[in-house]
Amino acid sequence: MHELLVGAKPHFLKTRKTEAELLRPYKRLLADIVVSEKRLDAALSIANDLFLGLDAKGHRVTLSPPDARMRRAQFDVREVPSKNHYYYGIWSPDRITVVYVGNVPIGLTLFETTEEIETVYDHGKYVPVRDLSAAELRRYQGPHHWRTKQEGATGRFRLQAYCPHQMVAWTRQWRAVTAKELVSLVPVVVQELEAAAPFLVSQVVEAEARAEAQRRQWAEESRLRREEEERRRQAKLRQDATSDLLAAIDAWERARRIQDWFAAVVRQAQDLADEDRLQVLGRLEQARALVGGADPLELLKRWKTPRERE
């Protein structure tokens, strides 16, 4: 048995609640196999023959490295996909299964397909009608045993090979009605994967070149955006500094006009009678206290240049 499959069966059987009869094992560090309990032995046998066949050709089958940026290609387990049909979550491994053809990694997923099957409700679960004997069917009658359509495992397998590179959307599938039929395809699978490896190398090189060009474009756009933001920021600093300086000048000119007015009042008050002069000068002091004054040097000290505003 291939090393990836040694002791795997008990882990597949330690599963969460299944949907469409497909196992969802708690352990995530397993070979990428999606299958029902009924067909688990057949799936492990198919995977074993495939992995050993690839190994025999010098193509190592293993789990992807923990730090590798490899993604699992999507697939639809349903025989008849439907966009309007609820697509239930299926089990997925933490690390994908890959075969290295030379230095080229190719992802592998073996899965059992599903289809709509007739089921009968029985005490909180739906039992496939196809699994019931005639006597059992007669027993599942009445309002408490209604029938409906549910997704169920078909017993038929598909093998998907794919490029695990994020930017290369290459997949290849092989279908088989029986496990024996899929096992017979192992030599064909090995041959096609060997033929696909050079093509995938070129696709990865092109994808990485596109990614690098895109990164350079993003970097340039980011640089231009930062420069434009900096220009706008500097322009605002200059505008704010100019506005504050003009406001300080206006405040000083207004204060100077007020002081000139106060001085004129004092001069004219000298010609008044003593009582009137004292009254006017008293009111003048109150006016001075009310409006205050503006020291041009103090205004200039408080003013900030554009550089001081950064």
PDB file of C-alpha atoms in Angstrom:
ATOM      1  CA  MET A   1       0.000   0.000   0.000  1.00  0.00           C
ATOM      2  CA  HIS A   2       1.148   3.512  -0.779  1.00  0.00           C
ATOM      3  CA  GLU A   3       2.443   5.426   2.230  1.00  0.00           C
ATOM      4  CA  LEU A   4      -0.266   8.105   1.922  1.00  0.00           C
ATOM      5  CA  LEU A   5      -2.955   5.464   2.397  1.00  0.00           C
ATOM      6  CA  VAL A   6      -1.466   3.359   5.177  1.00  0.00           C
ATOM      7  CA  GLY A   7      -3.872   3.526   8.136  1.00  0.00           C
ATOM      8  CA  ALA A   8      -6.131   6.033   6.344  1.00  0.00           C
ATOM      9  CA  LYS A   9      -9.403   4.071   6.440  1.00  0.00           C
ATOM     10  CA  PRO A  10     -10.186   4.521  10.176  1.00  0.00           C
ATOM     11  CA  HIS A  11      -9.626   8.265   9.831  1.00  0.00           C
ATOM     12  CA  PHE A  12     -12.069   8.476   6.912  1.00  0.00           C
ATOM     13  CA  LEU A  13     -14.663   6.614   8.948  1.00  0.00           C
ATOM     14  CA  LYS A  14     -14.297   8.995  11.907  1.00  0.00           C
ATOM     15  CA  THR A  15     -16.524  11.518  10.202  1.00  0.00           C
ATOM     16  CA  ARG A  16     -18.875  14.418  10.784  1.00  0.00           C
ATOM     17  CA  LYS A  17     -22.513  14.270   9.763  1.00  0.00           C
ATOM     18  CA  THR A  18     -22.443  13.412   6.093  1.00  0.00           C
ATOM     19  CA  GLU A  19     -24.245  15.230   3.323  1.00  0.00           C
ATOM     20  CA  ALA A  20     -25.253  13.337   0.211  1.00  0.00           C
ATOM     21  CA  GLU A  21     -23.687  10.292   1.916  1.00  0.00           C
ATOM     22  CA  LEU A  22     -20.159  11.613   1.354  1.00  0.00           C
ATOM     23  CA  LEU A  23     -17.750  11.288   4.262  1.00  0.00           C
ATOM     24  CA  ARG A  24     -16.415  14.380   5.989  1.00  0.00           C
ATOM     25  CA  PRO A  25     -13.609  13.074   8.231  1.00  0.00           C
ATOM     26  CA  TYR A  26     -12.392  15.168  11.141  1.00  0.00           C
ATOM     27  CA  LYS A  27      -8.790  14.543  10.158  1.00  0.00           C
ATOM     28  CA  ARG A  28      -7.723  16.928   7.422  1.00  0.00           C
ATOM     29  CA  LEU A  29      -4.236  15.579   6.743  1.00  0.00           C
ATOM     30  CA  LEU A  30      -5.365  12.790   4.408  1.00  0.00           C
ATOM     31  CA  ALA A  31      -5.166  11.964   0.732  1.00  0.00           C
ATOM     32  CA  ASP A  32      -7.648  14.025  -1.271  1.00  0.00           C
ATOM     33  CA  ILE A  33     -10.466  11.493  -1.573  1.00  0.00           C
ATOM     34  CA  VAL A  34     -14.172  12.387  -1.366  1.00  0.00           C
ATOM     35  CA  VAL A  35     -16.283   9.246  -1.104  1.00  0.00           C
ATOM     36  CA  SER A  36     -19.205   7.576   0.657  1.00  0.00           C
ATOM     37  CA  GLU A  37     -18.698   4.931   3.316  1.00  0.00           C
ATOM     38  CA  LYS A  38     -20.056   2.234   1.011  1.00  0.00           C
ATOM     39  CA  ARG A  39     -17.453   2.963  -1.640  1.00  0.00           C
ATOM     40  CA  LEU A  40     -14.522   3.826   0.639  1.00  0.00           C
ATOM     41  CA  ASP A  41     -12.703   0.528   0.091  1.00  0.00           C
ATOM     42  CA  ALA A  42     -13.045   0.888  -3.682  1.00  0.00           C
ATOM     43  CA  ALA A  43     -11.786   4.493  -3.571  1.00  0.00           C
ATOM     44  CA  LEU A  44      -8.754   3.568  -1.477  1.00  0.00           C
ATOM     45  CA  SER A  45      -7.982   0.717  -3.888  1.00  0.00           C
ATOM     46  CA  ILE A  46      -8.216   3.042  -6.903  1.00  0.00           C
ATOM     47  CA  ALA A  47      -6.013   5.649  -5.232  1.00  0.00           C
ATOM     48  CA  ASN A  48      -3.500   2.994  -4.230  1.00  0.00           C
ATOM     49  CA  ASP A  49      -3.194   1.645  -7.772  1.00  0.00           C
ATOM     50  CA  LEU A  50      -2.870   5.174  -9.151  1.00  0.00           C
ATOM     51  CA  PHE A  51      -0.275   6.313  -6.607  1.00  0.00           C
ATOM     52  CA  LEU A  52       1.813   3.167  -6.978  1.00  0.00           C
ATOM     53  CA  GLY A  53       1.554   3.397 -10.767  1.00  0.00           C
ATOM     54  CA  LEU A  54       2.865   6.960 -10.687  1.00  0.00           C
ATOM     55  CA  ASP A  55       5.607   6.049  -8.219  1.00  0.00           C
ATOM     56  CA  ALA A  56       6.684   3.186 -10.473  1.00  0.00           C
ATOM     57  CA  LYS A  57       7.237   5.728 -13.252  1.00  0.00           C
ATOM     58  CA  GLY A  58       9.375   7.867 -10.960  1.00  0.00           C
ATOM     59  CA  HIS A  59       6.652  10.402 -10.206  1.00  0.00           C
ATOM     60  CA  ARG A  60       6.450  10.996  -6.461  1.00  0.00           C
ATOM     61  CA  VAL A  61       2.953  11.262  -4.945  1.00  0.00           C
ATOM     62  CA  THR A  62       2.756  13.135  -1.653  1.00  0.00           C
ATOM     63  CA  LEU A  63       0.978  15.887   0.235  1.00  0.00           C
ATOM     64  CA  SER A  64       1.892  19.426  -0.723  1.00  0.00           C
ATOM     65  CA  PRO A  65       4.537  21.123   1.477  1.00  0.00           C
ATOM     66  CA  PRO A  66       3.038  23.049   4.429  1.00  0.00           C
ATOM     67  CA  ASP A  67       4.439  26.366   3.215  1.00  0.00           C
ATOM     68  CA  ALA A  68       3.646  25.864  -0.483  1.00  0.00           C
ATOM     69  CA  ARG A  69       1.124  28.189  -2.086  1.00  0.00           C
ATOM     70  CA  MET A  70      -0.837  25.450  -3.788  1.00  0.00           C
ATOM     71  CA  ARG A  71      -4.590  25.635  -4.186  1.00  0.00           C
ATOM     72  CA  ARG A  72      -7.110  22.866  -4.727  1.00  0.00           C
ATOM     73  CA  ALA A  73      -9.066  23.223  -7.963  1.00  0.00           C
ATOM     74  CA  GLN A  74     -12.826  23.345  -7.569  1.00  0.00           C
ATOM     75  CA  PHE A  75     -15.056  20.548  -8.785  1.00  0.00           C
ATOM     76  CA  ASP A  76     -18.738  19.663  -8.674  1.00  0.00           C
ATOM     77  CA  VAL A  77     -19.539  16.238  -7.248  1.00  0.00           C
ATOM     78  CA  ARG A  78     -22.999  16.287  -8.832  1.00  0.00           C
ATOM     79  CA  GLU A  79     -23.529  14.328 -12.006  1.00  0.00           C
ATOM     80  CA  VAL A  80     -25.847  17.068 -13.249  1.00  0.00           C
ATOM     81  CA  PRO A  81     -24.629  20.446 -11.930  1.00  0.00           C
ATOM     82  CA  SER A  82     -27.265  23.118 -11.353  1.00  0.00           C
ATOM     83  CA  LYS A  83     -26.588  26.763 -10.581  1.00  0.00           C
ATOM     84  CA  ASN A  84     -29.919  27.061  -8.801  1.00  0.00           C
ATOM     85  CA  HIS A  85     -29.275  24.056  -6.598  1.00  0.00           C
ATOM     86  CA  TYR A  86     -27.833  24.451  -3.110  1.00  0.00           C
ATOM     87  CA  TYR A  87     -24.208  23.350  -3.318  1.00  0.00           C
ATOM     88  CA  TYR A  88     -23.404  21.695  -0.021  1.00  0.00           C
ATOM     89  CA  GLY A  89     -19.937  21.840   1.489  1.00  0.00           C
ATOM     90  CA  ILE A  90     -17.796  18.788   0.896  1.00  0.00           C
ATOM     91  CA  TRP A  91     -14.727  17.686   2.751  1.00  0.00           C
ATOM     92  CA  SER A  92     -11.404  19.204   1.770  1.00  0.00           C
ATOM     93  CA  PRO A  93      -7.884  18.436   3.033  1.00  0.00           C
ATOM     94  CA  ASP A  94      -5.542  20.894   4.710  1.00  0.00           C
ATOM     95  CA  ARG A  95      -2.855  20.055   2.151  1.00  0.00           C
ATOM     96  CA  ILE A  96      -3.595  18.889  -1.348  1.00  0.00           C
ATOM     97  CA  THR A  97      -2.388  15.627  -2.869  1.00  0.00           C
ATOM     98  CA  VAL A  98       0.198  16.237  -5.598  1.00  0.00           C
ATOM     99  CA  VAL A  99       2.233  14.155  -7.970  1.00  0.00           C
ATOM    100  CA  TYR A 100       5.573  15.550  -9.090  1.00  0.00           C
ATOM    101  CA  VAL A 101       6.144  14.792 -12.754  1.00  0.00           C
ATOM    102  CA  GLY A 102       9.786  15.762 -12.782  1.00  0.00           C
ATOM    103  CA  ASN A 103       9.664  19.072 -10.899  1.00  0.00           C
ATOM    104  CA  VAL A 104       6.128  19.869 -12.005  1.00  0.00           C
ATOM    105  CA  PRO A 105       3.467  19.488  -9.274  1.00  0.00           C
ATOM    106  CA  ILE A 106       0.051  18.301 -10.430  1.00  0.00           C
ATOM    107  CA  GLY A 107      -2.866  18.138  -7.985  1.00  0.00           C
ATOM    108  CA  LEU A 108      -4.990  14.989  -7.719  1.00  0.00           C
ATOM    109  CA  THR A 109      -8.529  14.584  -6.368  1.00  0.00           C
ATOM    110  CA  LEU A 110     -10.501  11.339  -6.446  1.00  0.00           C
ATOM    111  CA  PHE A 111     -14.220  11.776  -5.772  1.00  0.00           C
ATOM    112  CA  GLU A 112     -17.463   9.898  -5.961  1.00  0.00           C
ATOM    113  CA  THR A 113     -20.261  11.674  -7.787  1.00  0.00           C
ATOM    114  CA  THR A 114     -23.781  12.315  -6.526  1.00  0.00           C
ATOM    115  CA  GLU A 115     -27.212  12.525  -8.102  1.00  0.00           C
ATOM    116  CA  GLU A 116     -30.790  13.118  -7.051  1.00  0.00           C
ATOM    117  CA  ILE A 117     -32.304   9.958  -5.617  1.00  0.00           C
ATOM    118  CA  GLU A 118     -35.693   9.142  -4.169  1.00  0.00           C
ATOM    119  CA  THR A 119     -35.710   8.851  -0.378  1.00  0.00           C
ATOM    120  CA  VAL A 120     -38.265   8.083   2.301  1.00  0.00           C
ATOM    121  CA  TYR A 121     -38.367   9.846   5.677  1.00  0.00           C
ATOM    122  CA  ASP A 122     -37.908   7.621   8.711  1.00  0.00           C
ATOM    123  CA  HIS A 123     -37.482   8.967  12.256  1.00  0.00           C
ATOM    124  CA  GLY A 124     -35.347  12.015  11.475  1.00  0.00           C
ATOM    125  CA  LYS A 125     -33.400  10.656   8.503  1.00  0.00           C
ATOM    126  CA  TYR A 126     -33.937  10.065   4.813  1.00  0.00           C
ATOM    127  CA  VAL A 127     -33.405   6.501   3.628  1.00  0.00           C
ATOM    128  CA  PRO A 128     -32.677   5.852  -0.078  1.00  0.00           C
ATOM    129  CA  VAL A 129     -35.556   3.902  -1.627  1.00  0.00           C
ATOM    130  CA  ARG A 130     -33.063   1.954  -3.701  1.00  0.00           C
ATOM    131  CA  ASP A 131     -31.612   0.444  -0.510  1.00  0.00           C
ATOM    132  CA  LEU A 132     -34.964  -0.866   0.773  1.00  0.00           C
ATOM    133  CA  SER A 133     -36.441  -4.283   0.200  1.00  0.00           C
ATOM    134  CA  ALA A 134     -40.031  -4.758  -0.907  1.00  0.00           C
ATOM    135  CA  ALA A 135     -41.047  -5.604   2.669  1.00  0.00           C
ATOM    136  CA  GLU A 136     -39.357  -2.463   3.994  1.00  0.00           C
ATOM    137  CA  LEU A 137     -41.053  -0.320   1.356  1.00  0.00           C
ATOM    138  CA  ARG A 138     -44.432  -1.657   2.472  1.00  0.00           C
ATOM    139  CA  ARG A 139     -43.554  -0.761   6.045  1.00  0.00           C
ATOM    140  CA  TYR A 140     -42.601   2.831   5.153  1.00  0.00           C
ATOM    141  CA  GLN A 141     -46.139   3.923   4.315  1.00  0.00           C
ATOM    142  CA  GLY A 142     -48.439   6.578   5.714  1.00  0.00           C
ATOM    143  CA  PRO A 143     -48.139  10.285   6.567  1.00  0.00           C
ATOM    144  CA  HIS A 144     -45.055   9.783   8.772  1.00  0.00           C
ATOM    145  CA  HIS A 145     -42.992   8.325   5.921  1.00  0.00           C
ATOM    146  CA  TRP A 146     -43.107  10.792   3.062  1.00  0.00           C
ATOM    147  CA  ARG A 147     -40.908  10.589  -0.009  1.00  0.00           C
ATOM    148  CA  THR A 148     -38.670  13.300  -1.438  1.00  0.00           C
ATOM    149  CA  LYS A 149     -35.613  13.837  -3.629  1.00  0.00           C
ATOM    150  CA  GLN A 150     -32.167  14.083  -2.020  1.00  0.00           C
ATOM    151  CA  GLU A 151     -28.592  14.138  -3.283  1.00  0.00           C
ATOM    152  CA  GLY A 152     -27.061  10.708  -2.866  1.00  0.00           C
ATOM    153  CA  ALA A 153     -23.795   9.010  -3.781  1.00  0.00           C
ATOM    154  CA  THR A 154     -23.831   7.160  -7.101  1.00  0.00           C
ATOM    155  CA  GLY A 155     -20.952   4.732  -6.618  1.00  0.00           C
ATOM    156  CA  ARG A 156     -19.325   6.189  -9.755  1.00  0.00           C
ATOM    157  CA  PHE A 157     -15.905   7.855  -9.583  1.00  0.00           C
ATOM    158  CA  ARG A 158     -14.062  10.698 -11.212  1.00  0.00           C
ATOM    159  CA  LEU A 159     -10.398  11.510 -11.006  1.00  0.00           C
ATOM    160  CA  GLN A 160      -9.428  15.152 -11.403  1.00  0.00           C
ATOM    161  CA  ALA A 161      -5.910  16.331 -12.125  1.00  0.00           C
ATOM    162  CA  TYR A 162      -5.189  20.052 -12.016  1.00  0.00           C
ATOM    163  CA  CYS A 163      -2.490  22.674 -11.881  1.00  0.00           C
ATOM    164  CA  PRO A 164      -2.170  23.890  -8.271  1.00  0.00           C
ATOM    165  CA  HIS A 165      -0.729  27.256  -9.340  1.00  0.00           C
ATOM    166  CA  GLN A 166      -3.077  30.096  -8.394  1.00  0.00           C
ATOM    167  CA  MET A 167      -3.086  31.630 -11.868  1.00  0.00           C
ATOM    168  CA  VAL A 168      -3.228  28.548 -14.105  1.00  0.00           C
ATOM    169  CA  ALA A 169      -6.749  27.171 -14.614  1.00  0.00           C
ATOM    170  CA  TRP A 170      -5.913  23.744 -16.071  1.00  0.00           C
ATOM    171  CA  THR A 171      -7.908  20.649 -15.116  1.00  0.00           C
ATOM    172  CA  ARG A 172      -8.424  17.188 -16.569  1.00  0.00           C
ATOM    173  CA  GLN A 173     -11.006  14.622 -15.488  1.00  0.00           C
ATOM    174  CA  TRP A 174     -11.391  10.905 -16.087  1.00  0.00           C
ATOM    175  CA  ARG A 175     -14.773   9.274 -15.508  1.00  0.00           C
ATOM    176  CA  ALA A 176     -15.574   5.666 -14.787  1.00  0.00           C
ATOM    177  CA  VAL A 177     -18.762   3.767 -14.083  1.00  0.00           C
ATOM    178  CA  THR A 178     -16.954   1.157 -12.009  1.00  0.00           C
ATOM    179  CA  ALA A 179     -13.836   1.155  -9.851  1.00  0.00           C
ATOM    180  CA  LYS A 180     -12.332  -1.517 -12.109  1.00  0.00           C
ATOM    181  CA  GLU A 181     -12.807   0.713 -15.126  1.00  0.00           C
ATOM    182  CA  LEU A 182     -11.014   3.615 -13.460  1.00  0.00           C
ATOM    183  CA  VAL A 183      -8.161   1.355 -12.343  1.00  0.00           C
ATOM    184  CA  SER A 184      -7.755   0.239 -15.954  1.00  0.00           C
ATOM    185  CA  LEU A 185      -7.257   3.907 -16.876  1.00  0.00           C
ATOM    186  CA  VAL A 186      -4.212   4.307 -14.621  1.00  0.00           C
ATOM    187  CA  PRO A 187      -1.662   3.808 -17.461  1.00  0.00           C
ATOM    188  CA  VAL A 188      -3.592   6.345 -19.559  1.00  0.00           C
ATOM    189  CA  VAL A 189      -3.651   8.810 -16.651  1.00  0.00           C
ATOM    190  CA  VAL A 190       0.092   8.444 -16.096  1.00  0.00           C
ATOM    191  CA  GLN A 191       0.781   8.973 -19.798  1.00  0.00           C
ATOM    192  CA  GLU A 192      -1.434  12.052 -20.035  1.00  0.00           C
ATOM    193  CA  LEU A 193       0.077  13.617 -16.927  1.00  0.00           C
ATOM    194  CA  GLU A 194       3.561  13.097 -18.329  1.00  0.00           C
ATOM    195  CA  ALA A 195       2.456  14.733 -21.584  1.00  0.00           C
ATOM    196  CA  ALA A 196       0.836  17.646 -19.729  1.00  0.00           C
ATOM    197  CA  ALA A 197       3.878  18.509 -17.601  1.00  0.00           C
ATOM    198  CA  PRO A 198       5.801  20.550 -20.246  1.00  0.00           C
ATOM    199  CA  PHE A 199       2.633  22.446 -21.126  1.00  0.00           C
ATOM    200  CA  LEU A 200       2.037  23.280 -17.461  1.00  0.00           C
ATOM    201  CA  VAL A 201       5.618  24.524 -17.096  1.00  0.00           C
ATOM    202  CA  SER A 202       5.042  26.992 -19.935  1.00  0.00           C
ATOM    203  CA  GLN A 203       1.681  28.025 -18.468  1.00  0.00           C
ATOM    204  CA  VAL A 204       3.210  28.668 -15.053  1.00  0.00           C
ATOM    205  CA  VAL A 205       6.064  30.694 -16.595  1.00  0.00           C
ATOM    206  CA  GLU A 206       3.571  32.799 -18.546  1.00  0.00           C
ATOM    207  CA  ALA A 207       1.345  33.238 -15.485  1.00  0.00           C
ATOM    208  CA  GLU A 208       4.264  34.353 -13.334  1.00  0.00           C
ATOM    209  CA  ALA A 209       5.390  36.763 -16.056  1.00  0.00           C
ATOM    210  CA  ARG A 210       1.874  38.229 -16.156  1.00  0.00           C
ATOM    211  CA  ALA A 211       1.820  38.409 -12.386  1.00  0.00           C
ATOM    212  CA  GLU A 212       5.190  40.186 -12.311  1.00  0.00           C
ATOM    213  CA  ALA A 213       4.027  42.665 -14.962  1.00  0.00           C
ATOM    214  CA  GLN A 214       0.872  43.259 -12.957  1.00  0.00           C
ATOM    215  CA  ARG A 215       2.884  43.757  -9.779  1.00  0.00           C
ATOM    216  CA  ARG A 216       5.089  46.310 -11.539  1.00  0.00           C
ATOM    217  CA  GLN A 217       2.004  48.085 -12.868  1.00  0.00           C
ATOM    218  CA  TRP A 218       0.431  48.156  -9.405  1.00  0.00           C
ATOM    219  CA  ALA A 219       3.690  49.430  -7.902  1.00  0.00           C
ATOM    220  CA  GLU A 220       3.919  52.216 -10.495  1.00  0.00           C
ATOM    221  CA  GLU A 221       0.265  53.155 -10.008  1.00  0.00           C
ATOM    222  CA  SER A 222       0.804  53.158  -6.258  1.00  0.00           C
ATOM    223  CA  ARG A 223       3.884  55.382  -6.605  1.00  0.00           C
ATOM    224  CA  LEU A 224       2.029  57.868  -8.819  1.00  0.00           C
ATOM    225  CA  ARG A 225      -0.910  57.849  -6.420  1.00  0.00           C
ATOM    226  CA  ARG A 226       1.362  58.557  -3.442  1.00  0.00           C
ATOM    227  CA  GLU A 227       3.105  61.381  -5.326  1.00  0.00           C
ATOM    228  CA  GLU A 228      -0.240  62.949  -6.225  1.00  0.00           C
ATOM    229  CA  GLU A 229      -1.430  62.667  -2.626  1.00  0.00           C
ATOM    230  CA  GLU A 230       1.794  64.280  -1.432  1.00  0.00           C
ATOM    231  CA  ARG A 231       1.385  67.137  -3.943  1.00  0.00           C
ATOM    232  CA  ARG A 232      -2.163  67.732  -2.735  1.00  0.00           C
ATOM    233  CA  ARG A 233      -1.009  67.617   0.886  1.00  0.00           C
ATOM    234  CA  GLN A 234       1.809  70.123   0.282  1.00  0.00           C
ATOM    235  CA  ALA A 235      -0.571  72.400  -1.613  1.00  0.00           C
ATOM    236  CA  LYS A 236      -3.000  72.352   1.299  1.00  0.00           C
ATOM    237  CA  LEU A 237      -0.204  73.117   3.767  1.00  0.00           C
ATOM    238  CA  ARG A 238       0.829  76.123   1.670  1.00  0.00           C
ATOM    239  CA  GLN A 239      -2.773  77.250   1.343  1.00  0.00           C
ATOM    240  CA  ASP A 240      -3.393  76.959   5.100  1.00  0.00           C
ATOM    241  CA  ALA A 241      -0.149  78.809   5.920  1.00  0.00           C
ATOM    242  CA  THR A 242      -1.004  81.618   3.494  1.00  0.00           C
ATOM    243  CA  SER A 243      -4.535  81.936   4.866  1.00  0.00           C
ATOM    244  CA  ASP A 244      -3.282  82.113   8.454  1.00  0.00           C
ATOM    245  CA  LEU A 245      -0.619  84.696   7.556  1.00  0.00           C
ATOM    246  CA  LEU A 246      -3.119  86.922   5.738  1.00  0.00           C
ATOM    247  CA  ALA A 247      -5.498  86.578   8.693  1.00  0.00           C
ATOM    248  CA  ALA A 248      -2.684  87.724  11.054  1.00  0.00           C
ATOM    249  CA  ILE A 249      -1.922  90.719   8.819  1.00  0.00           C
ATOM    250  CA  ASP A 250      -5.598  91.649   8.689  1.00  0.00           C
ATOM    251  CA  ALA A 251      -5.802  91.369  12.490  1.00  0.00           C
ATOM    252  CA  TRP A 252      -2.785  93.661  12.918  1.00  0.00           C
ATOM    253  CA  GLU A 253      -4.126  96.252  10.454  1.00  0.00           C
ATOM    254  CA  ARG A 254      -7.479  96.231  12.240  1.00  0.00           C
ATOM    255  CA  ALA A 255      -5.726  96.664  15.606  1.00  0.00           C
ATOM    256  CA  ARG A 256      -3.638  99.547  14.205  1.00  0.00           C
ATOM    257  CA  ARG A 257      -6.767 101.336  12.977  1.00  0.00           C
ATOM    258  CA  ILE A 258      -8.321 100.903  16.406  1.00  0.00           C
ATOM    259  CA  GLN A 259      -5.201 102.309  18.118  1.00  0.00           C
ATOM    260  CA  ASP A 260      -5.193 105.271  15.717  1.00  0.00           C
ATOM    261  CA  TRP A 261      -8.821 105.926  16.632  1.00  0.00           C
ATOM    262  CA  PHE A 262      -8.045 105.722  20.346  1.00  0.00           C
ATOM    263  CA  ALA A 263      -5.163 108.208  19.886  1.00  0.00           C
ATOM    264  CA  ALA A 264      -7.451 110.638  18.041  1.00  0.00           C
ATOM    265  CA  VAL A 265     -10.005 110.426  20.855  1.00  0.00           C
ATOM    266  CA  VAL A 266      -7.293 111.223  23.431  1.00  0.00           C
ATOM    267  CA  ARG A 267      -6.127 114.259  21.447  1.00  0.00           C
ATOM    268  CA  GLN A 268      -9.613 115.652  21.072  1.00  0.00           C
ATOM    269  CA  ALA A 269     -10.434 114.965  24.730  1.00  0.00           C
ATOM    270  CA  GLN A 270      -7.696 117.420  25.758  1.00  0.00           C
ATOM    271  CA  ASP A 271      -9.913 120.276  24.598  1.00  0.00           C
ATOM    272  CA  LEU A 272     -12.843 119.220  26.786  1.00  0.00           C
ATOM    273  CA  ALA A 273     -13.714 120.477  30.237  1.00  0.00           C
ATOM    274  CA  ASP A 274     -12.245 118.470  33.076  1.00  0.00           C
ATOM    275  CA  GLU A 275     -15.444 116.623  33.935  1.00  0.00           C
ATOM    276  CA  ASP A 276     -16.205 115.751  30.317  1.00  0.00           C
ATOM    277  CA  ARG A 277     -12.557 114.782  29.634  1.00  0.00           C
ATOM    278  CA  LEU A 278     -12.485 112.409  32.603  1.00  0.00           C
ATOM    279  CA  GLN A 279     -15.749 110.831  31.492  1.00  0.00           C
ATOM    280  CA  VAL A 280     -14.506 110.336  27.914  1.00  0.00           C
ATOM    281  CA  LEU A 281     -11.133 108.939  29.000  1.00  0.00           C
ATOM    282  CA  GLY A 282     -12.868 106.539  31.392  1.00  0.00           C
ATOM    283  CA  ARG A 283     -15.071 105.220  28.632  1.00  0.00           C
ATOM    284  CA  LEU A 284     -12.003 105.006  26.387  1.00  0.00           C
ATOM    285  CA  GLU A 285     -10.255 102.689  28.848  1.00  0.00           C
ATOM    286  CA  GLN A 286     -13.288 100.454  28.889  1.00  0.00           C
ATOM    287  CA  ALA A 287     -13.236 100.405  25.100  1.00  0.00           C
ATOM    288  CA  ARG A 288      -9.534  99.500  25.078  1.00  0.00           C
ATOM    289  CA  ALA A 289     -10.177  96.614  27.459  1.00  0.00           C
ATOM    290  CA  LEU A 290     -13.023  95.410  25.278  1.00  0.00           C
ATOM    291  CA  VAL A 291     -11.299  95.309  21.891  1.00  0.00           C
ATOM    292  CA  GLY A 292      -7.716  94.632  23.039  1.00  0.00           C
ATOM    293  CA  GLY A 293      -4.830  94.993  20.650  1.00  0.00           C
ATOM    294  CA  ALA A 294      -2.659  92.961  18.267  1.00  0.00           C
ATOM    295  CA  ASP A 295       1.113  92.677  18.565  1.00  0.00           C
ATOM    296  CA  PRO A 296       2.507  92.035  15.044  1.00  0.00           C
ATOM    297  CA  LEU A 297       5.610  90.281  16.403  1.00  0.00           C
ATOM    298  CA  GLU A 298       3.514  87.971  18.594  1.00  0.00           C
ATOM    299  CA  LEU A 299       1.254  87.187  15.623  1.00  0.00           C
ATOM    300  CA  LEU A 300       4.279  86.299  13.511  1.00  0.00           C
ATOM    301  CA  LYS A 301       5.693  84.060  16.263  1.00  0.00           C
ATOM    302  CA  ARG A 302       2.448  82.095  16.480  1.00  0.00           C
ATOM    303  CA  TRP A 303       2.179  81.702  12.706  1.00  0.00           C
ATOM    304  CA  LYS A 304       3.426  78.323  11.320  1.00  0.00           C
ATOM    305  CA  THR A 305       5.227  77.843   8.050  1.00  0.00           C
ATOM    306  CA  PRO A 306       4.188  74.995   5.678  1.00  0.00           C
ATOM    307  CA  ARG A 307       7.121  72.858   6.874  1.00  0.00           C
ATOM    308  CA  GLU A 308       6.135  73.381  10.537  1.00  0.00           C
ATOM    309  CA  ARG A 309       2.647  72.088   9.716  1.00  0.00           C
ATOM    310  CA  GLU A 310       3.833  68.651   8.543  1.00  0.00           C
TER     311      GLU A 310
END
